[in-house]
Amino acid sequence: MKFDIFVLPFFSGLMFVFIYIFFQYRKWILELNENEKKLLVQHLFSKQIWKTLKEIIYECLLHRKIFKTNPLLGYMHMSLAFGWFILIVLGNIEVKFYSEYTVNPPYVPIFLRYFEPNPDPHFFGRGFNFIMDFLLLFILSGVALAYTKRFRPDIFGMKHTTYHMPLDKLALNALWFIFPMRLLAESFTAGAYHNGSFLTNPLGEFFASWLPVEAFEYTMWWGYSIALGLFFFALPFSRYMHIPSEILLIVFKNAGINACIMPNVISKMEIKSCSRCGICIDTCQLAQVGITNIQPTYFLRDIRYKKLKEETTNNCLVCGRCNVACPVGIQSTNHRIEQRIRNRNNQKMDYSFIKKPMQTNESEIIYFAGCMSHLTPSIKKAMHDILNQTGIKWQSLDQNESICCGRPLLLAGKKQAAEQLIEKNKNIINKLGGRLLVTSCPICFNTFSHDYDLNIPVMHHTQFIDYLIENQHISVTKSDMNFVYHDPCELGRANGIYDNPRNVLSKIGIIKENEKSREKALCCGGSIGNSSIDPNIKKEITINALKELTTNNPDFLVTACPLCKKTFSALSPVPVKDIAEITVANMIYTENKIVQLSDFVIANNSD
Amino acid sequence: MKNWGFTIPKANQINFNNNSLELYNKVIEREPSLLGCIFCGSCTATCSTGSFTYFSLRNINISLQRGETNHLKEIISKCMLCGKCQLVCPRNVNTRNVLLSLMDILNNN
């Protein structure tokens, strides 16, 4: 049996990591509820598991999402993860040529050159030697890039990198030392025995020419083992815990176990799956205005090590750009709201003043303008015109007294209070008894469709207008006006409605697509998600966003959110319009066509 | 005694020897922009809750500055936090945070 005392740091570290991960996985799996466990078992024995395995290889080894962010950054992560993985796999195959045992202790392939300094003289031995050297070079190129990234993040397209805590720095340095130490150890051995391949041979001969390599060789192998051991011992407590937890997270998510605002297993896993890569820092619009300590990388870290401050929780626009950018797919806005709920949920609120309406008109459509539309009455008026033009019977839910949908309360963490309002509003909507709820505000739309559980369909007015034009219930004229469309956070990222507004606008004029569109859309800065930010800083965010949006010099900046419109129009160099206003301005007024109820059923089914 | 529906009103004096400005100072500490308030009442005019009740952020600020704070916890529980007041404020007061801070402070005591 091959053994030397120097393998102990590595071996004990490896055993520790395996035992830790085993118990962590066990804990997470046991925490699933019955239904989720059933989903997981079903998933493990279905064909879908191959898709999950593919995703694990793509994301955990090849780091496809980071490649999309920046190719060089992707290469850096891939060379370390994929390179190391292949090195381990091939190392285990190589051992088979030298060992009479079928199963070898895990340290043998890692320290093979020490135990077998004279490689097999046959083709396979030399071939493997070459491949192992090549892989080491591949990984070392990644390590070199990682070193460079600390000093010149701009080469990797990053303005900010994460400021790491001491334990992370220790683990990081241990990781950076592993591969140079392997190179040195293998080179010294190669120098002592005058063999090795294209990398270890010349380096070994070079050291042998001026150093007593035989004497140093053993020390180098110790160093390699200690670096590995240190990394493994630090792994469960540092950022590198993301490696094992991300794998299980992908399996869970693909099994259909979803993240939600209330804490469940997924949210616990997500906290440990954050690699603190820092991609979220640059994507955060607050970082552009100098707030660089609240981004998900720090926020999730503070939750994990239980040192979260209220300022960190509150200072966030909840725009969701970080969710899209995150290579692990962590929904950090959920965590943000969850933490706010922890702080504020017990505050008692009283909305008994909202009463059910006394009379109702029979109508097919209930139109809810929303608080913000009351401050931008042109949107409300435009929607009234469109509704009148269709000839459908409609009524307003908040004509005189505006009621809040409850989302602002939820964003502030007052879940109980929000539920009170939701209950009140639901009663009112049920009493009015329409067939369709149309709203002008994406914030309301988001909460109506996710938190209300209404028995009638909900549409945002972009969807509604698109539906009306598509089915020729209203018609518009086309001109050569050009628009830049700004995707509101709560409509785009939160609900995936990107195509409806574009369909409408392309029938009226020409859309100039912007780099910051669809899921990469910016926040206007007016977000009610952030209560603690200074209004002047908000203004700066708005100005930054407007700069990006108006680079194409459009005739109009079009949006579909009254809050975005209100925020932009105060500072925009081009006129800001809501999509409803644009539609009305280009609408052909004709005799009323009465839209039949069945039409809406169709619209509902196609959703 | 016969009740004629008339009572002797309580003296409407603000006694700064008894009234404490502790709450006001705490709110100011958390949201200094409230100092810019000119009591124009735009917030009250636009208020969603204000269309149902006598809720008024302007009055809340006056009460805070007078140190008459006993009734505030009940009043503030009616706010829906919709944020319209913030959009109309000509002095850029972060009204939503004023209300949230007040709720936090009153509920944590």
XYZ file of C-alpha atoms in Angstrom:
716
model
C 0.000 0.000 0.000
C 1.279 3.423 -0.927
C 1.377 5.802 2.015
C 3.429 8.629 3.402
C 2.724 10.835 6.355
C 2.557 14.002 4.197
C -0.769 12.920 2.675
C -2.512 13.424 6.008
C -3.402 17.148 5.696
C -5.012 16.469 2.326
C -6.642 13.221 3.348
C -8.125 14.486 6.604
C -9.372 17.652 4.833
C -11.028 15.586 2.130
C -12.686 13.283 4.629
C -13.900 16.281 6.593
C -15.443 17.870 3.495
C -17.138 14.650 2.461
C -18.630 14.092 5.903
C -19.726 17.726 6.161
C -21.395 17.689 2.727
C -23.075 14.376 3.477
C -24.687 15.714 6.637
C -25.554 19.046 5.012
C -27.258 17.311 2.058
C -29.053 14.986 4.464
C -30.303 17.957 6.501
C -31.600 19.777 3.426
C -33.312 16.704 2.002
C -34.971 15.905 5.346
C -36.231 19.488 5.589
C -38.300 19.087 2.420
C -41.985 18.586 3.012
C -43.783 15.440 1.859
C -44.905 16.923 -1.424
C -41.452 18.245 -2.257
C -39.858 14.907 -1.393
C -42.264 13.230 -3.784
C -41.307 15.719 -6.505
C -37.626 15.041 -5.874
C -37.974 11.250 -6.062
C -40.084 11.569 -9.221
C -37.449 13.793 -10.753
C -34.553 11.478 -9.882
C -36.199 8.586 -11.720
C -37.466 10.515 -14.723
C -35.841 11.389 -18.023
C -35.555 14.960 -16.807
C -32.584 13.954 -14.682
C -30.385 13.975 -17.806
C -31.323 17.591 -18.388
C -30.385 18.337 -14.782
C -27.040 16.575 -15.195
C -26.415 18.581 -18.348
C -27.188 21.787 -16.480
C -24.857 20.800 -13.643
C -22.040 20.217 -16.149
C -22.813 23.460 -17.987
C -23.134 25.658 -14.903
C -20.924 24.094 -12.220
C -18.067 22.943 -14.460
C -18.185 24.996 -17.658
C -19.739 28.121 -16.115
C -21.783 28.987 -19.167
C -23.608 31.901 -17.532
C -20.345 33.561 -16.528
C -19.113 33.103 -20.115
C -22.142 35.080 -21.212
C -21.286 37.850 -18.745
C -17.655 38.035 -19.822
C -15.699 35.425 -21.844
C -12.430 35.958 -19.982
C -14.169 35.689 -16.619
C -15.898 32.547 -17.846
C -12.593 31.055 -18.999
C -11.059 31.788 -15.589
C -13.836 29.959 -13.759
C -13.980 27.141 -16.303
C -10.250 26.454 -16.239
C -10.311 26.114 -12.458
C -13.498 24.070 -12.145
C -13.504 22.005 -15.331
C -9.705 21.709 -15.431
C -9.499 20.477 -11.880
C -12.378 18.062 -12.424
C -10.751 16.501 -15.510
C -7.419 16.396 -13.694
C -9.025 14.348 -10.919
C -10.860 12.037 -13.335
C -7.797 11.383 -15.511
C -5.599 11.060 -12.432
C -7.856 8.276 -11.218
C -7.654 6.526 -14.589
C -3.887 6.928 -14.736
C -3.481 5.262 -11.348
C -4.971 2.088 -12.775
C -1.813 1.605 -14.863
C 0.430 1.617 -11.828
C -1.617 -0.026 -9.120
C -2.530 -3.636 -8.663
C -5.597 -2.642 -6.597
C -8.972 -1.895 -8.182
C -9.757 0.748 -5.566
C -7.075 3.119 -4.400
C -7.066 5.587 -1.521
C -8.037 9.047 -2.848
C -4.593 10.511 -2.163
C -2.807 8.138 -4.558
C -3.947 9.814 -7.797
C -3.324 13.245 -6.288
C 0.255 12.472 -5.262
C 0.924 9.846 -7.943
C 4.178 11.416 -9.166
C 5.590 11.109 -5.651
C 4.679 7.453 -5.335
C 5.551 6.605 -8.950
C 8.381 8.984 -9.881
C 9.305 6.920 -12.937
C 6.341 6.918 -15.277
C 5.574 3.939 -17.430
C 7.964 4.106 -20.401
C 5.252 2.954 -22.767
C 3.133 5.187 -24.879
C 0.349 5.407 -22.271
C 2.679 6.526 -19.525
C 4.194 9.319 -21.605
C 0.837 10.221 -23.034
C -0.703 10.601 -19.599
C 2.293 12.550 -18.434
C 1.738 14.989 -21.265
C -2.016 15.263 -20.642
C -1.531 15.878 -16.923
C 1.014 18.609 -17.630
C -1.288 20.162 -20.163
C -4.228 20.185 -17.726
C -2.034 21.683 -15.030
C -1.043 24.438 -17.431
C -4.723 24.983 -18.256
C -5.587 25.379 -14.566
C -2.543 27.545 -13.891
C -3.672 29.934 -16.633
C -6.907 30.291 -14.662
C -5.018 30.917 -11.437
C -2.891 33.542 -13.187
C -6.066 35.237 -14.410
C -7.496 35.077 -10.880
C -4.390 36.822 -9.539
C -4.679 39.441 -12.275
C -8.354 39.983 -11.518
C -7.511 41.118 -7.982
C -5.445 44.000 -9.358
C -7.081 44.719 -12.706
C -10.776 43.752 -12.535
C -11.449 46.034 -15.508
C -9.815 43.501 -17.890
C -12.641 41.145 -16.941
C -15.276 43.792 -17.536
C -15.749 44.335 -13.816
C -15.659 47.679 -12.089
C -15.976 46.238 -8.609
C -14.881 42.978 -7.081
C -16.180 41.643 -3.798
C -14.365 42.735 -0.685
C -13.789 39.387 0.993
C -13.823 38.544 4.690
C -10.725 36.924 6.270
C -11.970 33.329 6.059
C -12.734 33.733 2.363
C -9.302 35.222 1.804
C -7.719 32.226 3.540
C -9.649 29.766 1.391
C -8.937 31.820 -1.719
C -5.209 31.895 -1.063
C -5.171 28.173 -0.276
C -6.880 27.532 -3.617
C -4.423 29.755 -5.442
C -1.514 27.931 -3.800
C -2.715 24.408 -4.650
C -1.776 24.407 -8.320
C 1.540 26.291 -8.188
C 2.498 23.903 -5.362
C 1.563 20.914 -7.507
C 3.671 22.323 -10.313
C 6.648 22.805 -7.995
C 6.272 19.380 -6.386
C 5.983 17.591 -9.727
C 8.829 19.627 -11.213
C 11.165 18.887 -8.318
C 10.394 15.176 -8.633
C 10.834 15.350 -12.387
C 14.145 17.182 -11.858
C 15.335 14.552 -9.401
C 14.510 11.656 -11.739
C 15.156 13.490 -15.020
C 11.770 12.799 -16.538
C 8.429 14.661 -16.760
C 6.694 16.175 -19.717
C 6.785 19.517 -21.515
C 6.075 21.592 -18.412
C 7.565 19.700 -15.492
C 10.682 18.502 -17.325
C 12.291 21.841 -18.263
C 11.257 23.385 -14.949
C 12.625 20.376 -13.051
C 15.916 20.443 -14.960
C 16.170 24.168 -14.310
C 15.757 23.689 -10.550
C 18.067 20.690 -10.584
C 20.808 22.812 -12.144
C 21.144 25.038 -9.076
C 19.186 23.382 -6.239
C 19.462 20.047 -4.452
C 16.053 18.992 -5.779
C 16.162 15.560 -4.066
C 16.273 17.295 -0.684
C 13.500 19.811 -1.493
C 11.169 17.407 -3.276
C 9.621 16.025 -0.087
C 8.987 19.525 1.324
C 7.198 20.546 -1.848
C 4.840 17.576 -1.627
C 4.114 18.554 1.979
C 3.324 22.077 0.808
C 0.962 20.766 -1.875
C -0.828 18.581 0.656
C -1.138 21.388 3.216
C -2.587 23.785 0.626
C -5.181 21.176 -0.329
C -5.970 20.373 3.294
C -6.333 24.030 4.211
C -8.698 24.613 1.301
C -10.835 21.612 2.210
C -11.053 22.545 5.873
C -12.046 26.124 5.011
C -14.505 25.115 2.247
C -17.683 24.490 4.294
C -17.365 27.758 6.183
C -16.301 30.001 3.319
C -17.686 31.096 -0.040
C -16.553 27.799 -1.567
C -19.517 26.066 0.060
C -21.260 27.191 -3.135
C -19.620 24.307 -5.011
C -21.513 21.482 -3.263
C -24.690 23.435 -2.513
C -25.127 24.705 -6.076
C -25.223 21.124 -7.381
C -28.078 20.146 -5.069
C -29.788 23.487 -5.697
C -29.924 22.772 -9.439
C -31.402 19.328 -8.748
C -34.025 20.753 -6.384
C -35.004 23.589 -8.700
C -35.320 21.278 -11.693
C -37.441 18.935 -9.598
C -39.931 21.775 -9.312
C -39.193 22.931 -5.781
C -39.496 26.663 -6.064
C -38.034 29.584 -4.243
C -40.568 31.848 -2.592
C -40.634 34.822 -0.289
C -41.249 32.793 2.821
C -38.157 30.894 3.945
C -37.956 27.311 2.751
C -35.150 24.874 2.002
C -34.344 26.596 -1.274
C -33.736 29.925 0.429
C -31.440 28.268 2.979
C -29.541 26.619 0.147
C -29.377 29.821 -1.858
C -27.662 31.588 1.033
C -24.908 28.974 1.012
C -24.848 28.822 -2.794
C -23.727 32.427 -3.185
C -20.144 32.298 -4.410
C -19.612 35.998 -3.734
C -18.291 36.338 -7.270
C -19.351 39.981 -7.250
C -21.119 40.010 -10.631
C -24.166 41.470 -8.867
C -22.187 44.518 -7.722
C -21.640 45.919 -11.194
C -25.141 45.138 -12.335
C -26.658 46.998 -9.354
C -27.601 50.563 -10.170
C -26.850 51.613 -6.617
C -23.193 50.737 -7.211
C -23.125 53.351 -9.985
C -24.030 56.017 -7.450
C -21.449 54.903 -4.929
C -23.422 52.533 -2.687
C -21.325 49.375 -2.821
C -21.978 47.602 0.466
C -25.560 46.367 0.124
C -25.437 44.192 -3.001
C -26.615 40.555 -2.763
C -23.041 39.321 -2.379
C -22.730 41.207 0.925
C -26.388 40.924 1.864
C -26.455 37.120 1.557
C -23.103 36.879 3.321
C -24.443 38.904 6.243
C -27.521 36.673 6.455
C -25.305 33.573 6.424
C -23.005 34.791 9.203
C -25.870 36.460 11.119
C -24.510 39.989 11.090
C -27.162 41.615 8.906
C -27.892 45.271 9.534
C -31.270 46.832 8.819
C -29.728 49.434 6.501
C -28.376 46.687 4.248
C -31.814 45.079 4.046
C -33.663 48.294 3.340
C -31.296 49.917 0.881
C -32.332 48.057 -2.263
C -34.512 49.028 -5.232
C -35.858 45.444 -5.530
C -35.557 45.878 -9.301
C -34.366 42.293 -9.724
C -31.426 42.999 -12.032
C -29.180 40.986 -9.714
C -31.487 37.951 -9.988
C -30.978 37.955 -13.745
C -27.231 38.518 -13.562
C -26.545 35.920 -10.862
C -24.677 32.955 -12.384
C -26.188 30.663 -9.745
C -29.685 32.075 -10.311
C -30.204 33.174 -6.720
C -33.414 35.169 -6.296
C -31.964 37.604 -3.807
C -34.941 39.988 -3.948
C -36.966 37.230 -2.264
C -34.431 37.168 0.547
C -34.558 40.931 0.751
C -38.340 40.958 1.250
C -38.142 38.006 3.625
C -35.703 39.895 5.859
C -37.899 42.991 5.758
C -40.857 40.866 6.799
C -38.830 39.627 9.762
C -38.243 43.210 10.835
C -41.683 44.690 10.307
C -44.367 42.016 10.073
C -45.575 42.397 13.658
C -46.537 46.065 13.210
C -50.308 46.323 13.551
C -52.171 48.171 10.826
C -55.844 48.958 10.526
C -57.655 49.323 7.214
C -61.191 48.994 8.490
C -61.990 52.315 6.804
C -62.137 50.641 3.392
C -65.730 49.603 2.843
C -67.371 47.496 0.178
C -68.946 49.562 -2.601
C -72.640 50.317 -2.097
C -73.742 49.994 -5.688
C -72.306 48.203 -8.641
C -72.867 48.658 -12.352
C -72.999 45.591 -14.447
C -69.839 45.535 -16.473
C -67.484 43.168 -18.165
C -64.258 44.911 -17.355
C -63.036 46.325 -14.093
C -60.395 48.958 -14.659
C -57.970 49.630 -11.814
C -55.818 52.668 -12.433
C -53.685 52.311 -9.325
C -52.326 54.950 -6.985
C -49.564 56.058 -9.316
C -51.886 56.467 -12.294
C -53.873 58.953 -10.224
C -50.745 61.105 -10.263
C -50.391 60.699 -14.025
C -54.015 61.328 -15.067
C -53.139 61.336 -18.781
C -52.611 57.555 -18.564
C -55.942 57.128 -16.831
C -57.668 59.286 -19.441
C -56.057 57.423 -22.305
C -57.248 54.125 -20.874
C -60.766 55.507 -20.458
C -60.719 56.545 -24.144
C -59.543 53.121 -25.246
C -62.142 51.370 -23.114
C -64.889 53.625 -24.449
C -63.754 53.055 -28.024
C -64.144 49.289 -27.661
C -67.707 49.708 -26.533
C -67.347 47.203 -23.754
C -69.170 47.900 -20.509
C -66.548 48.806 -17.983
C -66.277 50.394 -14.583
C -63.526 51.831 -12.520
C -62.487 50.209 -9.295
C -60.813 53.301 -7.946
C -62.526 56.199 -9.648
C -62.736 58.590 -6.733
C -61.031 56.972 -3.810
C -57.817 55.267 -4.635
C -57.083 52.060 -2.786
C -53.617 50.629 -2.630
C -53.027 47.113 -3.990
C -50.832 46.138 -1.048
C -47.536 45.623 -2.863
C -45.901 48.718 -1.323
C -46.682 47.260 2.110
C -45.195 43.908 1.150
C -42.072 45.582 -0.232
C -41.698 47.318 3.127
C -42.031 43.963 4.911
C -45.542 44.415 6.271
C -46.920 41.134 5.037
C -49.814 40.925 7.488
C -50.932 44.433 6.638
C -50.666 43.671 2.931
C -52.821 40.586 3.421
C -55.425 42.719 5.175
C -55.585 45.066 2.184
C -55.601 42.179 -0.265
C -58.578 40.654 1.534
C -60.433 43.997 1.452
C -59.715 44.566 -2.237
C -60.616 41.015 -3.151
C -64.032 41.482 -1.550
C -64.549 44.678 -3.525
C -63.463 43.087 -6.802
C -65.731 40.094 -6.211
C -68.651 42.382 -5.376
C -68.153 44.351 -8.606
C -68.337 41.084 -10.502
C -66.561 41.861 -13.779
C -65.093 39.327 -16.166
C -61.646 40.840 -16.502
C -59.463 43.081 -14.394
C -57.301 45.541 -16.308
C -54.724 47.587 -14.477
C -52.431 50.370 -15.588
C -49.797 49.895 -12.954
C -47.281 47.020 -13.196
C -46.830 47.086 -9.420
C -50.537 46.386 -8.942
C -50.499 43.900 -11.815
C -47.709 41.948 -10.153
C -49.530 41.639 -6.875
C -52.974 41.045 -8.459
C -51.622 38.131 -10.452
C -49.429 36.583 -7.766
C -50.878 37.350 -4.351
C -54.604 37.794 -4.926
C -55.777 34.463 -6.297
C -58.711 36.176 -8.032
C -61.353 34.225 -9.881
C -61.155 36.531 -12.906
C -58.134 37.013 -15.184
C -55.865 40.023 -14.684
C -54.276 41.945 -17.541
C -51.873 44.803 -17.613
C -52.966 47.455 -20.080
C -50.082 46.583 -22.432
C -51.504 43.084 -22.769
C -55.016 44.448 -23.068
C -54.131 46.940 -25.815
C -52.114 44.308 -27.651
C -55.118 41.995 -27.465
C -57.474 44.711 -28.738
C -55.262 45.630 -31.694
C -54.518 41.991 -32.508
C -58.250 41.220 -32.667
C -59.045 44.471 -34.516
C -61.264 45.809 -31.778
C -59.365 49.055 -32.090
C -57.159 50.154 -34.966
C -54.139 52.405 -35.024
C -52.243 54.280 -37.717
C -48.616 53.588 -38.381
C -46.110 56.388 -38.865
C -42.323 56.694 -38.836
C -42.188 57.897 -35.254
C -39.540 56.087 -33.331
C -39.657 54.902 -29.752
C -37.360 53.553 -27.145
C -39.318 51.246 -24.900
C -38.366 51.089 -21.238
C -39.315 47.766 -19.612
C -40.694 48.432 -16.126
C -39.131 46.077 -13.550
C -42.421 44.767 -12.225
C -43.808 44.089 -15.702
C -40.710 42.715 -17.400
C -38.467 40.901 -14.999
C -41.189 40.090 -12.490
C -43.826 38.922 -14.994
C -41.979 38.328 -18.252
C -44.175 40.670 -20.292
C -41.755 41.890 -22.936
C -43.488 41.149 -26.230
C -46.962 42.689 -25.752
C -45.755 46.304 -25.515
C -43.361 45.761 -28.420
C -46.166 44.328 -30.558
C -48.249 47.426 -29.894
C -45.440 49.887 -30.556
C -44.308 48.175 -33.751
C -47.833 48.712 -35.123
C -47.663 52.449 -34.376
C -44.081 53.318 -35.176
C -40.546 52.010 -35.124
C -38.921 50.625 -32.009
C -35.288 51.457 -31.505
C -34.036 48.657 -29.318
C -31.691 49.635 -26.596
C -28.883 47.612 -25.081
C -30.603 47.884 -21.710
C -33.868 46.245 -22.639
C -35.900 43.199 -21.699
C -34.431 41.405 -18.673
C -31.463 43.759 -18.694
C -33.725 46.806 -18.395
C -32.755 49.477 -15.916
C -34.729 50.671 -12.940
C -36.084 54.196 -13.354
C -34.947 55.014 -9.825
C -38.424 55.763 -8.568
C -38.805 52.308 -7.067
C -40.932 52.093 -3.950
C -38.817 49.084 -2.972
C -36.178 51.332 -1.520
C -37.353 53.513 1.314
C -34.046 54.436 2.864
C -32.238 55.918 -0.127
C -31.773 59.668 -0.283
C -34.099 61.309 -2.872
C -31.138 63.082 -4.450
C -29.363 59.777 -5.040
C -32.567 58.456 -6.572
C -32.423 61.387 -8.961
C -28.888 60.418 -9.915
C -30.051 56.872 -10.701
C -32.803 58.302 -12.896
C -30.343 60.508 -14.758
C -27.985 57.549 -15.319
C -30.857 55.438 -16.623
C -32.036 58.228 -18.937
C -28.543 58.607 -20.383
C -28.566 54.925 -21.369
C -32.113 55.016 -22.695
C -31.850 58.121 -24.843
C -28.572 57.303 -26.631
C -30.559 56.515 -29.804
C -32.282 59.925 -29.779
C -35.819 58.560 -29.986
C -38.874 60.749 -30.609
C -40.479 59.332 -27.487
C -39.356 57.376 -24.494
C -42.239 54.962 -23.973
C -42.922 53.056 -20.818
C -45.827 51.136 -19.368
C -45.630 52.149 -15.735
C -47.048 55.357 -14.234
C -44.259 55.438 -11.664
C -41.540 55.140 -14.323
C -43.290 57.835 -16.349
C -43.546 60.165 -13.400
C -39.921 59.608 -12.435
C -38.555 59.979 -15.950
C -40.615 62.903 -17.181
C -39.174 65.259 -14.566
C -35.654 64.791 -15.910
C -35.879 63.387 -19.425
C -34.522 65.279 -22.446
C -37.096 63.537 -24.697
C -40.847 63.382 -24.069
C -41.911 60.423 -21.940
C -45.206 58.737 -22.775
C -47.113 55.766 -21.547
C -47.989 53.119 -24.106
C -51.700 53.867 -23.582
C -51.175 57.529 -24.454
C -49.249 56.602 -27.600
C -52.053 54.236 -28.592
C -54.761 56.843 -28.075
C -52.828 59.478 -30.000
C -52.688 57.143 -33.010
C -56.051 55.460 -32.603
C -58.658 55.681 -35.369
C -61.983 56.564 -33.801
C -64.707 54.515 -35.432
C -68.183 53.312 -34.623
C -68.268 51.312 -31.475
C -67.684 47.634 -31.877
C -68.917 45.628 -28.996
C -66.474 43.014 -27.935
C -68.201 39.851 -26.928
C -67.486 38.141 -23.679
C -66.243 34.993 -25.413
C -63.400 37.017 -26.851
C -62.030 37.503 -23.405
C -62.306 33.857 -22.612
C -60.085 33.251 -25.619
C -57.677 35.908 -24.438
C -57.661 34.303 -21.052
C -56.888 30.859 -22.426
C -54.106 32.066 -24.660
C -52.342 33.595 -21.679
C -77.678 67.532 34.681
C -79.228 68.062 31.308
C -76.909 67.381 28.385
C -77.208 70.254 25.938
C -74.483 68.908 23.676
C -72.066 71.646 24.674
C -68.888 71.079 26.623
C -66.096 73.251 27.862
C -63.183 72.622 25.503
C -59.831 71.570 26.906
C -57.172 74.260 26.834
C -55.400 73.978 23.530
C -51.987 75.003 24.740
C -48.726 73.414 23.790
C -46.649 73.053 26.881
C -43.088 72.408 25.883
C -42.125 71.861 29.509
C -44.211 68.685 29.507
C -44.165 67.698 25.848
C -41.159 65.724 24.731
C -39.624 66.086 21.288
C -37.898 62.729 21.655
C -39.970 61.049 18.942
C -39.506 63.922 16.506
C -35.762 63.867 17.054
C -35.634 60.122 16.508
C -37.512 60.454 13.223
C -35.266 63.311 12.114
C -32.230 61.192 12.921
C -33.482 58.441 10.651
C -34.832 60.720 7.924
C -33.247 64.189 8.026
C -35.051 65.277 4.856
C -38.167 65.862 6.993
C -36.479 69.062 8.156
C -37.166 70.456 4.688
C -40.946 70.187 5.131
C -42.737 73.479 4.506
C -46.183 72.182 5.551
C -47.643 72.862 2.111
C -49.992 69.910 2.487
C -49.400 68.413 -0.972
C -48.899 65.043 0.681
C -52.249 65.311 2.403
C -54.007 66.429 -0.770
C -52.847 63.400 -2.720
C -53.030 60.840 0.086
C -54.867 57.600 -0.735
C -55.800 57.009 2.881
C -56.738 60.666 3.117
C -59.611 60.089 0.698
C -61.194 57.748 3.265
C -60.111 59.253 6.590
C -58.651 62.407 8.076
C -55.161 60.951 7.778
C -52.678 63.727 7.065
C -48.919 63.548 7.001
C -48.803 67.297 7.438
C -50.737 67.000 10.687
C -48.512 64.139 11.797
C -45.463 66.333 11.308
C -47.118 69.181 13.238
C -47.983 66.802 16.082
C -44.436 65.474 16.106
C -42.990 68.972 16.339
C -45.397 69.832 19.173
C -44.553 66.650 21.010
C -48.208 65.587 21.013
C -47.561 61.996 20.136
C -50.034 59.858 22.084
C -52.477 59.491 19.234
C -49.886 58.916 16.502
C -49.645 55.152 16.766
C -53.332 54.765 16.054
C -53.337 57.304 13.226
C -50.292 55.927 11.475
C -51.732 52.414 11.397
C -54.033 53.623 8.605
C -51.239 54.459 6.152
C -51.106 52.207 3.076
C -47.507 53.215 2.255
C -48.356 53.686 -1.425
C -45.781 56.447 -1.735
C -47.854 59.031 -3.606
C -46.935 61.660 -1.017
C -43.295 61.204 -1.896
C -43.889 61.831 -5.585
C -45.733 65.093 -5.028
C -43.492 66.548 -2.325
C -41.984 69.792 -3.664
C -39.229 69.649 -1.055
C -38.117 66.114 -1.885
C -38.872 64.849 1.596
C -38.537 61.073 1.735
C -42.022 60.829 3.184
C -42.331 57.084 2.835
C -39.308 56.613 5.046
C -40.650 59.174 7.522
C -43.781 57.057 7.872
C -41.870 53.776 7.979
C -39.429 55.118 10.556
C -42.291 56.382 12.674
C -43.968 52.969 12.489
C -40.688 51.238 13.384
C -40.051 53.529 16.346
C -43.605 53.478 17.697
C -43.877 49.701 17.376
C -40.521 48.907 18.915
C -41.205 50.860 22.082
